[in-house]
């Protein structure tokens, strides 16, 4: 049965913020006092916005005219914080928590302004809690400290401990917040994925972390000692890890998730619109006592708003829960004409589309808030000036699918063509390099067909990485490729670790035993000929400085650098520069041709999972 939202009108005596302290231990969900009473709570939330602020073009199957062939798909503007705050203001009442699950970085807004825009927007949203994501550390701890000083909302992460050697020492990061709603206290506990943050950001050893599960368990015990019996975990662990957390820890009521960008739905509507749905909304997992824990998430890139309604009894037990991820859209709509070309919808078509939207639960139209548009305006003007330069043309779209789908040798390959292009740009830019390796997650957007601009390059490569070279043996290269593959498939790791390369190609087996999934590695020589890699021979490998430090599971890169510093060389060139120069200098007529499968890093992909 689809979960339906209900928002009963309840009298509220007050809403205030408490920053919690002290400790304790208990084995029960919590005992209600004589004055305790049931509570209806609404939670509005977003996750993984990655510095996307404006609406994005999206094609959805809305089947607005059953009598007209080809009328299923509508192109519209989806999401964006100007729409999200409009919807939040429509829904928000005194029984509402507004939460955000972190993740900066991903667009030119961050490349140019380094989080300033993000925090201005979130100050306007009126957040009750903001959970740090791993990308909050991408510019280093000192920069994150400066951003936190601009926040007018609580920032939480329960398993982070900056030491005196970190610029974050004594910063205002709390383990949790407690909100009082209608006299009832609700705890929101933060938790961040440890391994990924250590391996996938520029956090230093001066920041210590607690185990994710133990941290949440300990904070729940603390809070229960204060008589609190309603627990929401604002988790940046990822969908699979959230389910493990739910299975292992007593007393969690709801997990508001993030990190893995999942689409959850129980209505069936989102799949009908053409979205890939990853699980039920909410996903229900039994805790150690056999009690349900409800897990939700709201996709990515400010495309959607999560809207959850929870009924607690006086003992803090969830008696009813419902909600959905809601797509916020606006026009003008585009539809296909009789020749298949996109055209602006006419008045009748627009009315039909709005009629379809009005009958659905998981999508609604929303006006854009002028307040948010005014915040973005001066930054957008600066970006537009920067974006004007055209670099060249892309003949055929280069997708950026992180984990490739299976294909046989000789068939059309799958995966991140975009990551291959980036690796090839590294290889062309650094004369010393024999081969190049790029992790999938370092590439944040496809190369769309058509005009390619400076802004596109920064959207694809938004991080402050540099390009480095590491001298290593063929055996070490095979090992590090397998490390990336294994890390990409680990429960506490990141699909972004999957390795793509230039000057290397190999067969991939997903789900193979550790260290064996990448086989039959070949190297291309200066004449363009391919031959098996020689394990004893030394090659110069170009990569980004992030993986070059051994991050994202590429342990051997870090070990080689540590054991032989002379083998490592940092170009001090930001890793977007080779892509800019690739178009300017390397491509004939500044035009990127369609992918040549014989030069691509993946020869075949098999899936044993």
Coordinates of C-alpha atoms in Angstrom, one line a residue:
X1 CA 0.0 0.0 0.0
X2 CA 1.4 3.5 -0.8
X3 CA 2.0 5.6 2.2
X4 CA -0.3 8.7 2.2
X5 CA 0.5 11.9 4.0
X6 CA -1.9 13.3 6.6
X7 CA -1.4 16.6 8.3
X8 CA -3.9 16.9 11.2
X9 CA -4.2 20.3 12.8
X10 CA -2.8 20.1 16.3
X11 CA -2.4 22.8 18.9
X12 CA 1.2 23.7 19.6
X13 CA 2.5 25.2 22.8
X14 CA 6.0 26.0 21.6
X15 CA 9.0 25.1 19.5
X16 CA 12.5 25.6 21.0
X17 CA 16.0 24.4 20.4
X18 CA 18.1 22.5 22.9
X19 CA 21.7 21.5 22.5
X20 CA 22.0 18.2 24.4
X21 CA 24.6 17.0 26.8
X22 CA 25.4 14.3 29.5
X23 CA 25.4 10.6 29.2
X24 CA 23.8 7.4 30.4
X25 CA 22.6 3.9 29.4
X26 CA 19.3 2.1 29.0
X27 CA 17.8 -0.9 27.2
X28 CA 14.3 0.4 26.6
X29 CA 12.9 2.8 24.1
X30 CA 12.3 5.3 26.8
X31 CA 9.6 5.8 29.5
X32 CA 7.0 8.5 29.1
X33 CA 6.3 10.9 31.9
X34 CA 2.9 11.4 33.3
X35 CA 2.5 14.5 31.1
X36 CA 3.7 12.8 27.9
X37 CA 1.2 12.7 25.0
X38 CA 1.1 11.6 21.4
X39 CA 2.8 13.8 18.8
X40 CA 2.3 14.3 15.1
X41 CA 5.5 15.4 13.4
X42 CA 6.2 16.5 9.8
X43 CA 9.8 16.4 8.5
X44 CA 10.8 18.3 5.3
X45 CA 14.3 17.5 4.0
X46 CA 16.8 17.5 1.2
X47 CA 20.0 15.7 0.7
X48 CA 23.0 15.7 -1.6
X49 CA 22.4 19.0 -3.3
X50 CA 26.0 19.3 -4.5
X51 CA 25.7 23.0 -5.0
X52 CA 22.9 22.8 -7.5
X53 CA 20.6 25.7 -6.8
X54 CA 18.5 26.3 -10.0
X55 CA 15.9 24.1 -11.7
X56 CA 17.3 21.6 -14.2
X57 CA 15.8 20.4 -17.5
X58 CA 14.2 16.9 -17.0
X59 CA 12.1 14.7 -19.3
X60 CA 9.2 13.0 -17.5
X61 CA 6.6 10.6 -18.8
X62 CA 3.3 12.3 -18.0
X63 CA 1.2 10.9 -20.9
X64 CA -0.7 14.2 -21.1
X65 CA -2.7 13.2 -24.3
X66 CA -3.6 9.5 -24.6
X67 CA -5.0 10.2 -28.1
X68 CA -1.8 11.7 -29.5
X69 CA 1.1 9.4 -30.3
X70 CA 4.4 10.7 -28.8
X71 CA 2.7 12.8 -26.2
X72 CA 4.0 10.8 -23.3
X73 CA 7.1 12.8 -22.5
X74 CA 7.2 16.3 -21.2
X75 CA 10.4 18.4 -20.8
X76 CA 10.2 20.7 -17.9
X77 CA 12.2 22.5 -15.2
X78 CA 12.7 20.3 -12.2
X79 CA 13.5 21.3 -8.6
X80 CA 15.9 24.0 -7.5
X81 CA 15.9 25.8 -4.2
X82 CA 13.7 28.7 -5.4
X83 CA 11.0 26.0 -5.8
X84 CA 11.9 24.0 -2.7
X85 CA 11.6 26.9 -0.3
X86 CA 8.2 27.8 -1.8
X87 CA 7.0 24.2 -1.1
X88 CA 8.6 24.2 2.3
X89 CA 6.8 27.5 3.2
X90 CA 3.5 26.0 2.0
X91 CA 3.9 22.9 4.2
X92 CA 5.7 24.2 7.2
X93 CA 3.8 24.5 10.5
X94 CA 4.7 24.4 14.2
X95 CA 4.9 20.6 14.0
X96 CA 7.6 20.6 11.3
X97 CA 11.3 19.9 11.3
X98 CA 13.4 21.1 8.3
X99 CA 16.6 19.1 7.8
X100 CA 19.4 19.0 5.3
X101 CA 21.8 16.1 4.7
X102 CA 24.8 17.9 3.4
X103 CA 27.1 17.7 0.4
X104 CA 28.6 20.8 -1.1
X105 CA 30.5 20.9 -4.4
X106 CA 29.5 19.8 -7.9
X107 CA 28.7 23.0 -9.9
X108 CA 30.3 26.2 -10.9
X109 CA 28.6 27.8 -8.0
X110 CA 31.0 25.9 -5.7
X111 CA 34.1 26.1 -8.0
X112 CA 33.9 29.9 -8.0
X113 CA 32.4 30.7 -4.6
X114 CA 33.5 27.7 -2.4
X115 CA 30.3 27.3 -0.4
X116 CA 29.4 30.9 0.2
X117 CA 26.2 30.6 -1.9
X118 CA 25.2 27.3 -0.2
X119 CA 25.3 28.7 3.3
X120 CA 23.5 31.9 2.3
X121 CA 20.7 29.8 0.8
X122 CA 20.5 27.4 3.8
X123 CA 20.4 30.4 6.2
X124 CA 17.3 31.4 4.4
X125 CA 15.7 28.0 4.5
X126 CA 15.5 28.1 8.3
X127 CA 17.0 24.7 8.9
X128 CA 16.6 22.8 12.2
X129 CA 19.7 20.8 11.5
X130 CA 22.4 20.4 8.8
X131 CA 24.4 17.1 8.7
X132 CA 27.9 17.4 7.3
X133 CA 28.7 15.5 4.1
X134 CA 32.1 14.2 3.1
X135 CA 32.4 16.9 0.4
X136 CA 32.2 19.6 3.1
X137 CA 35.9 18.9 3.6
X138 CA 36.9 19.3 0.0
X139 CA 38.5 22.7 0.5
X140 CA 40.2 21.6 3.8
X141 CA 39.3 22.1 7.4
X142 CA 40.2 25.8 7.7
X143 CA 37.8 26.6 4.9
X144 CA 35.0 24.5 6.4
X145 CA 35.5 26.3 9.7
X146 CA 35.1 29.7 7.9
X147 CA 31.9 28.4 6.3
X148 CA 30.5 27.2 9.6
X149 CA 31.0 30.6 11.1
X150 CA 28.5 32.0 8.6
X151 CA 25.7 29.5 9.5
X152 CA 22.7 30.5 11.5
X153 CA 21.5 26.9 11.9
X154 CA 22.8 24.0 13.9
X155 CA 25.4 21.8 12.2
X156 CA 25.6 18.3 13.5
X157 CA 27.7 15.2 13.2
X158 CA 27.9 12.9 16.1
X159 CA 31.0 10.9 15.2
X160 CA 33.5 13.6 14.4
X161 CA 36.1 14.9 16.9
X162 CA 38.5 17.7 15.7
X163 CA 41.6 17.7 17.8
X164 CA 43.6 20.7 18.9
X165 CA 45.7 20.5 15.7
X166 CA 42.7 20.9 13.4
X167 CA 41.3 24.3 12.4
X168 CA 37.9 22.8 13.3
X169 CA 38.9 22.5 16.9
X170 CA 36.2 24.2 19.1
X171 CA 34.0 24.8 16.0
X172 CA 30.3 24.7 16.6
X173 CA 29.7 21.1 15.3
X174 CA 27.2 19.4 17.6
X175 CA 26.5 15.6 17.9
X176 CA 22.7 16.2 17.9
X177 CA 20.0 18.7 18.5
X178 CA 16.8 18.2 20.5
X179 CA 13.7 20.0 19.4
X180 CA 10.7 20.5 21.6
X181 CA 7.4 20.4 19.8
X182 CA 4.1 20.7 21.6
X183 CA 5.9 19.9 24.8
X184 CA 7.5 16.7 23.4
X185 CA 11.2 16.4 22.7
X186 CA 12.5 14.9 19.4
X187 CA 16.2 14.2 19.0
X188 CA 18.0 14.5 15.7
X189 CA 21.4 12.7 15.7
X190 CA 24.0 13.2 13.1
X191 CA 26.4 10.6 11.7
X192 CA 28.9 10.7 8.8
X193 CA 30.4 7.8 6.9
X194 CA 34.0 7.5 8.3
X195 CA 35.9 5.6 5.6
X196 CA 34.5 7.5 2.7
X197 CA 35.2 10.9 4.4
X198 CA 38.7 9.9 5.2
X199 CA 39.3 8.5 1.8
X200 CA 37.2 10.8 -0.3
X201 CA 38.0 14.3 1.0
X202 CA 40.8 16.5 2.3
X203 CA 40.1 15.8 5.9
X204 CA 43.4 15.3 7.9
X205 CA 44.4 13.0 10.7
X206 CA 43.8 15.9 13.1
X207 CA 40.1 15.1 12.8
X208 CA 39.2 11.9 14.7
X209 CA 36.1 9.8 14.0
X210 CA 34.0 7.3 16.0
X211 CA 32.6 4.1 14.6
X212 CA 29.2 5.0 13.0
X213 CA 27.1 2.4 14.7
X214 CA 28.7 2.8 18.1
X215 CA 28.4 6.6 17.9
X216 CA 24.6 6.5 17.2
X217 CA 24.1 3.9 19.9
X218 CA 26.0 5.9 22.5
X219 CA 24.1 9.2 21.7
X220 CA 20.8 7.4 21.9
X221 CA 21.7 6.2 25.4
X222 CA 22.7 9.7 26.4
X223 CA 19.4 11.1 25.2
X224 CA 17.3 8.4 26.8
X225 CA 18.8 9.3 30.1
X226 CA 17.2 12.8 29.6
X227 CA 13.8 11.2 29.1
X228 CA 13.7 11.5 25.4
X229 CA 12.0 8.7 23.4
X230 CA 11.8 9.9 19.8
X231 CA 14.9 9.5 17.7
X232 CA 15.6 10.6 14.2
X233 CA 19.1 9.9 12.7
X234 CA 20.2 12.4 10.1
X235 CA 22.6 10.0 8.4
X236 CA 25.2 10.6 5.7
X237 CA 26.0 6.9 5.5
X238 CA 24.2 5.8 2.3
X239 CA 21.1 3.6 1.7
X240 CA 22.7 0.2 2.3
X241 CA 24.6 1.3 5.4
X242 CA 21.5 2.9 6.8
X243 CA 19.8 -0.5 6.6
X244 CA 22.7 -2.0 8.5
X245 CA 22.5 0.8 11.1
X246 CA 18.8 0.1 11.5
X247 CA 19.4 -3.6 12.1
X248 CA 22.1 -3.0 14.7
X249 CA 20.9 -0.2 16.9
X250 CA 17.8 -0.1 19.2
X251 CA 15.4 2.8 19.5
X252 CA 16.0 4.5 16.2
X253 CA 12.6 5.6 14.8
X254 CA 13.5 7.2 11.5
X255 CA 16.6 7.5 9.4
X256 CA 16.7 10.5 7.0
X257 CA 19.5 9.3 4.7
X258 CA 21.9 10.7 2.2
X259 CA 25.1 10.2 0.3
X260 CA 23.9 7.6 -2.2
X261 CA 21.3 9.7 -4.1
X262 CA 18.5 7.1 -4.0
X263 CA 15.0 7.4 -5.4
X264 CA 12.5 5.8 -3.0
X265 CA 8.8 5.5 -3.8
X266 CA 5.8 3.3 -2.8
X267 CA 3.2 4.9 -5.1
X268 CA 4.5 3.5 -8.4
X269 CA 4.3 7.0 -9.9
X270 CA 7.9 7.8 -10.1
X271 CA 8.7 4.6 -12.1
X272 CA 5.8 5.5 -14.4
X273 CA 7.4 8.9 -15.0
X274 CA 10.6 7.1 -16.1
X275 CA 12.7 7.4 -12.9
X276 CA 14.8 4.4 -11.7
X277 CA 13.4 3.6 -8.2
X278 CA 15.8 2.0 -5.7
X279 CA 13.3 1.0 -3.0
X280 CA 10.2 1.6 -1.0
X281 CA 9.3 4.9 0.7
X282 CA 9.8 4.5 3.5
X283 CA 12.1 1.4 3.5
X284 CA 11.3 -0.6 6.6
X285 CA 14.0 -2.6 8.5
X286 CA 13.6 -4.5 11.8
X287 CA 15.8 -3.4 14.6
X288 CA 17.4 -5.9 17.1
X289 CA 14.1 -6.0 19.0
X290 CA 12.1 -6.7 15.9
X291 CA 10.7 -3.1 15.9
X292 CA 10.4 -1.2 12.5
X293 CA 12.9 1.5 11.6
X294 CA 11.8 3.7 8.7
X295 CA 14.4 4.9 6.2
X296 CA 13.9 7.7 3.6
X297 CA 16.0 9.7 1.1
X298 CA 15.1 12.3 -1.5
X299 CA 17.3 11.7 -4.6
X300 CA 19.9 14.4 -5.4
X301 CA 20.9 17.9 -6.8
X302 CA 17.9 19.7 -5.3
X303 CA 15.6 17.9 -7.7
X304 CA 13.1 16.9 -5.0
X305 CA 11.8 17.6 -1.5
X306 CA 11.3 14.8 1.0
X307 CA 8.0 15.1 2.9
X308 CA 7.4 12.7 5.8
X309 CA 4.6 12.6 8.4
X310 CA 5.1 10.6 11.6
X311 CA 2.6 9.8 14.4
X312 CA 4.2 8.9 17.8
X313 CA 2.2 7.6 20.8
X314 CA 3.0 9.0 24.3
X315 CA 5.7 6.3 24.7
X316 CA 7.6 7.5 21.6
X317 CA 6.5 4.5 19.5
X318 CA 5.7 5.2 15.8
X319 CA 2.0 4.3 15.3
X320 CA 1.7 5.6 11.7
X321 CA 4.0 7.0 9.1
X322 CA 3.5 8.2 5.6
X323 CA 5.1 10.4 2.9
X324 CA 6.9 10.6 -0.3
X325 CA 9.6 12.2 -2.3
X326 CA 8.0 15.1 -4.2
X327 CA 9.2 16.5 -7.5
X328 CA 8.7 20.3 -7.8
X329 CA 8.3 21.4 -11.4
X330 CA 7.6 24.5 -13.5
X331 CA 7.3 25.6 -17.1
X332 CA 7.3 26.6 -19.8
X333 CA 6.8 22.9 -20.8
X334 CA 8.2 21.5 -23.9
X335 CA 6.6 18.6 -26.0
X336 CA 7.5 16.9 -29.2
X337 CA 5.9 18.0 -32.4
X338 CA 4.8 15.6 -35.2
X339 CA 8.4 15.4 -36.5
X340 CA 9.8 14.6 -33.0
X341 CA 11.3 18.1 -32.4
X342 CA 10.9 19.8 -29.0
X343 CA 8.6 22.8 -29.1
X344 CA 7.0 24.9 -26.4
X345 CA 3.7 23.5 -25.3
X346 CA 0.6 25.5 -26.4
X347 CA -2.1 26.6 -24.0
X348 CA -4.2 23.4 -24.3
X349 CA -1.2 21.1 -23.9
X350 CA -0.1 23.1 -20.9
X351 CA -3.5 22.7 -19.3
X352 CA -3.5 19.0 -20.0
X353 CA 0.0 18.6 -18.4
X354 CA -1.0 20.6 -15.4
X355 CA -4.2 18.4 -15.1
X356 CA -2.1 15.3 -15.1
X357 CA 0.3 16.7 -12.5
X358 CA -2.6 17.7 -10.3
X359 CA -3.8 14.1 -10.1
X360 CA -0.5 12.7 -8.9
X361 CA 0.9 12.5 -5.4
X362 CA 4.7 12.7 -6.1
X363 CA 4.8 15.8 -8.3
X364 CA 3.5 19.3 -8.1
X365 CA 4.1 22.7 -9.6
X366 CA 5.8 25.3 -7.5
X367 CA 6.6 29.0 -8.1
X368 CA 10.1 30.2 -7.6
X369 CA 10.9 32.2 -4.5
X370 CA 12.1 35.7 -5.4
X371 CA 14.0 35.7 -2.2
X372 CA 16.2 32.8 -3.3
X373 CA 16.5 34.2 -6.8
X374 CA 17.7 37.5 -5.4
X375 CA 20.4 35.7 -3.4
X376 CA 21.6 33.8 -6.5
X377 CA 21.4 36.8 -8.9
X378 CA 24.8 38.5 -8.3
X379 CA 26.7 35.1 -8.3
X380 CA 24.9 34.0 -11.4
X381 CA 25.9 37.2 -13.1
X382 CA 29.6 36.5 -12.3
X383 CA 29.2 33.0 -13.5
X384 CA 27.6 34.0 -16.8
X385 CA 30.5 36.2 -17.6
X386 CA 32.9 33.3 -16.9
X387 CA 30.8 30.9 -18.9
X388 CA 30.9 32.8 -22.1
X389 CA 34.1 31.2 -23.5
X390 CA 33.4 28.3 -25.9
X391 CA 36.0 25.6 -25.9
X392 CA 34.7 23.4 -28.8
X393 CA 32.1 20.9 -29.8
X394 CA 31.2 17.4 -28.7
X395 CA 30.1 15.1 -31.5
X396 CA 28.3 12.5 -29.4
X397 CA 27.3 12.6 -25.7
X398 CA 29.7 11.1 -23.3
X399 CA 27.8 9.7 -20.3
X400 CA 29.2 9.4 -16.8
X401 CA 27.6 6.2 -15.4
X402 CA 29.9 5.2 -12.5
X403 CA 29.5 1.5 -12.4
X404 CA 29.3 0.0 -16.0
X405 CA 26.5 -2.4 -17.0
X406 CA 27.6 -5.8 -18.4
X407 CA 28.7 -6.0 -22.1
X408 CA 30.6 -8.4 -24.2
X409 CA 33.8 -7.8 -26.0
X410 CA 33.0 -6.2 -29.3
X411 CA 29.7 -4.8 -28.1
X412 CA 29.0 -1.1 -27.5
X413 CA 30.7 -0.4 -24.2
X414 CA 29.0 1.0 -21.1
X415 CA 30.2 3.1 -18.2
X416 CA 31.7 6.6 -17.8
X417 CA 32.9 7.8 -21.2
X418 CA 33.3 11.1 -19.5
X419 CA 35.9 9.7 -17.1
X420 CA 37.8 8.2 -20.0
X421 CA 37.9 11.6 -21.7
X422 CA 39.3 13.2 -18.5
X423 CA 41.9 10.5 -18.2
X424 CA 42.9 11.0 -21.9
X425 CA 43.2 14.7 -21.3
X426 CA 45.6 14.0 -18.4
X427 CA 47.6 11.7 -20.6
X428 CA 47.8 14.3 -23.4
X429 CA 48.7 17.1 -21.0
X430 CA 51.5 15.4 -19.1
X431 CA 54.3 14.3 -21.5
X432 CA 55.9 12.2 -18.8
X433 CA 52.8 10.0 -18.4
X434 CA 52.5 6.6 -20.0
X435 CA 49.0 6.0 -18.7
X436 CA 46.3 7.8 -16.8
X437 CA 43.7 6.7 -14.2
X438 CA 40.6 8.7 -13.2
X439 CA 38.1 7.6 -10.5
X440 CA 34.5 7.8 -11.7
X441 CA 33.4 10.0 -8.8
X442 CA 35.8 12.8 -9.7
X443 CA 33.8 13.4 -12.8
X444 CA 30.5 15.0 -11.9
X445 CA 28.6 15.5 -15.2
X446 CA 28.5 14.1 -18.7
X447 CA 29.9 15.8 -21.8
X448 CA 26.7 16.6 -23.6
X449 CA 26.6 16.7 -27.4
X450 CA 26.9 20.2 -28.9
X451 CA 28.8 23.3 -27.8
X452 CA 31.3 22.7 -24.9
X453 CA 32.1 25.7 -22.7
X454 CA 34.4 26.6 -19.8
X455 CA 31.4 26.2 -17.5
X456 CA 30.8 22.7 -18.8
X457 CA 34.4 21.8 -17.9
X458 CA 34.0 23.1 -14.4
X459 CA 30.7 21.3 -13.9
X460 CA 32.5 18.1 -14.9
X461 CA 35.6 18.7 -12.8
X462 CA 34.5 20.9 -9.9
X463 CA 37.1 19.9 -7.2
X464 CA 40.3 21.6 -6.3
X465 CA 42.5 18.7 -7.3
X466 CA 45.7 18.9 -9.2
X467 CA 47.2 16.5 -11.7
X468 CA 50.0 14.3 -10.4
X469 CA 52.2 11.5 -11.8
X470 CA 53.4 8.4 -9.9
X471 CA 56.0 6.0 -11.2
X472 CA 55.0 2.4 -10.4
X473 CA 55.4 -1.1 -11.7
X474 CA 52.9 -2.9 -13.9
X475 CA 52.0 -5.1 -11.0
X476 CA 51.3 -2.1 -8.8
X477 CA 49.1 -0.6 -11.5
X478 CA 47.0 -3.9 -11.7
X479 CA 46.8 -3.9 -7.9
X480 CA 45.6 -0.2 -7.7
X481 CA 43.0 -0.8 -10.4
X482 CA 41.6 -3.7 -8.4
X483 CA 41.7 -1.6 -5.3
X484 CA 39.5 1.0 -6.9
X485 CA 37.1 -1.6 -8.2
X486 CA 36.9 -3.3 -4.8
X487 CA 36.3 0.0 -3.0
X488 CA 33.6 0.9 -5.4
X489 CA 31.7 -2.2 -4.5
X490 CA 32.1 -2.0 -0.7
X491 CA 29.2 -1.2 1.6
X492 CA 30.9 1.6 3.4
X493 CA 32.7 2.9 0.3
X494 CA 31.8 4.8 -2.8
X495 CA 30.8 3.8 -6.4
X496 CA 32.8 6.9 -7.4
X497 CA 36.0 4.8 -6.9
X498 CA 35.5 2.8 -10.0
X499 CA 38.6 3.1 -12.2
X500 CA 38.6 4.5 -15.7
X501 CA 41.8 5.0 -17.6
X502 CA 43.6 6.1 -20.8
X503 CA 46.4 4.2 -22.3
X504 CA 45.1 1.2 -20.3
X505 CA 42.3 -1.3 -21.1
X506 CA 41.1 -4.3 -19.2
X507 CA 38.2 -6.8 -18.6
X508 CA 36.1 -6.2 -15.5
X509 CA 34.2 -8.8 -13.5
X510 CA 31.8 -7.2 -10.9
X511 CA 31.4 -9.3 -7.8
X512 CA 34.7 -11.1 -8.2
X513 CA 36.8 -12.0 -5.2
X514 CA 38.8 -9.1 -3.9
X515 CA 41.8 -8.2 -6.0
X516 CA 40.7 -10.3 -9.0
X517 CA 38.0 -8.3 -10.7
X518 CA 40.2 -6.5 -13.2
X519 CA 42.1 -8.9 -15.6
X520 CA 43.9 -8.9 -18.9
X521 CA 45.3 -5.4 -18.5
X522 CA 46.9 -4.0 -21.6
X523 CA 49.0 -0.9 -22.2
X524 CA 49.1 1.2 -25.4
X525 CA 52.6 2.2 -26.6
X526 CA 53.7 5.4 -28.3
X527 CA 52.8 3.9 -31.7
X528 CA 49.2 3.1 -30.6
X529 CA 49.8 -0.6 -30.3
X530 CA 48.3 -2.6 -27.4
X531 CA 50.2 -5.3 -25.5
X532 CA 49.9 -7.0 -22.1
X533 CA 51.1 -4.9 -19.2
X534 CA 54.6 -6.0 -18.0
X535 CA 54.4 -6.5 -14.2
X536 CA 58.1 -5.7 -13.7
X537 CA 58.3 -2.7 -15.9
X538 CA 57.9 0.8 -14.5
X539 CA 55.3 3.2 -15.9
X540 CA 54.4 6.8 -15.1
X541 CA 50.8 7.0 -14.1
X542 CA 48.9 10.3 -14.3
X543 CA 46.0 10.7 -11.9
X544 CA 44.4 13.4 -9.8
X545 CA 46.0 14.4 -6.5
X546 CA 43.0 13.1 -4.5
X547 CA 43.5 9.4 -5.6
X548 CA 47.2 10.0 -5.8
X549 CA 47.2 10.4 -2.0
X550 CA 45.7 6.9 -1.7
X551 CA 42.2 8.2 -1.3
X552 CA 39.0 6.5 -2.5
X553 CA 40.6 3.1 -1.9
X554 CA 43.6 3.6 -4.2
X555 CA 45.9 2.5 -1.3
X556 CA 48.8 1.5 -3.5
X557 CA 49.1 5.1 -4.9
X558 CA 49.7 6.3 -1.3
X559 CA 52.0 3.5 -0.4
X560 CA 54.2 4.1 -3.5
X561 CA 54.4 7.8 -2.7
X562 CA 55.3 7.2 0.9
X563 CA 58.0 4.6 0.2
X564 CA 59.5 6.5 -2.7
X565 CA 58.8 10.2 -2.6
X566 CA 60.8 10.7 -5.8
X567 CA 58.3 8.6 -7.7
X568 CA 55.6 11.2 -7.0
X569 CA 55.4 14.5 -8.8
X570 CA 52.7 17.1 -8.4
X571 CA 52.2 19.3 -11.5
X572 CA 50.4 22.0 -9.3
X573 CA 47.9 22.3 -12.2
X574 CA 44.3 22.2 -11.3
X575 CA 42.8 19.0 -12.8
X576 CA 40.3 20.9 -14.9
X577 CA 43.1 22.6 -16.9
X578 CA 44.0 19.5 -18.9
X579 CA 40.4 19.2 -20.1
X580 CA 40.4 22.9 -21.1
X581 CA 43.6 22.4 -23.0
X582 CA 42.4 19.2 -24.5
X583 CA 39.8 21.1 -26.4
X584 CA 42.0 24.0 -27.2
X585 CA 45.1 22.2 -28.3
X586 CA 44.7 18.4 -28.7
X587 CA 41.4 17.9 -30.6
X588 CA 41.3 18.6 -34.4
X589 CA 39.0 21.6 -34.9
X590 CA 38.4 21.6 -31.2
X591 CA 35.8 18.8 -31.8
X592 CA 35.6 15.7 -29.6
X593 CA 34.6 12.7 -31.8
X594 CA 32.4 9.8 -30.8
X595 CA 34.1 7.2 -28.5
X596 CA 36.4 4.8 -30.2
X597 CA 35.8 1.5 -28.4
X598 CA 39.3 0.3 -29.2
X599 CA 40.8 3.1 -27.1
X600 CA 38.3 2.8 -24.2
X601 CA 39.4 1.5 -20.9
X602 CA 36.8 -1.3 -20.6
X603 CA 37.1 -4.3 -23.0
X604 CA 34.2 -6.2 -21.4
X605 CA 32.2 -6.2 -18.2
X606 CA 30.7 -9.3 -16.5
X607 CA 28.5 -9.2 -13.4
X608 CA 28.6 -12.1 -10.9
X609 CA 26.6 -10.4 -8.2

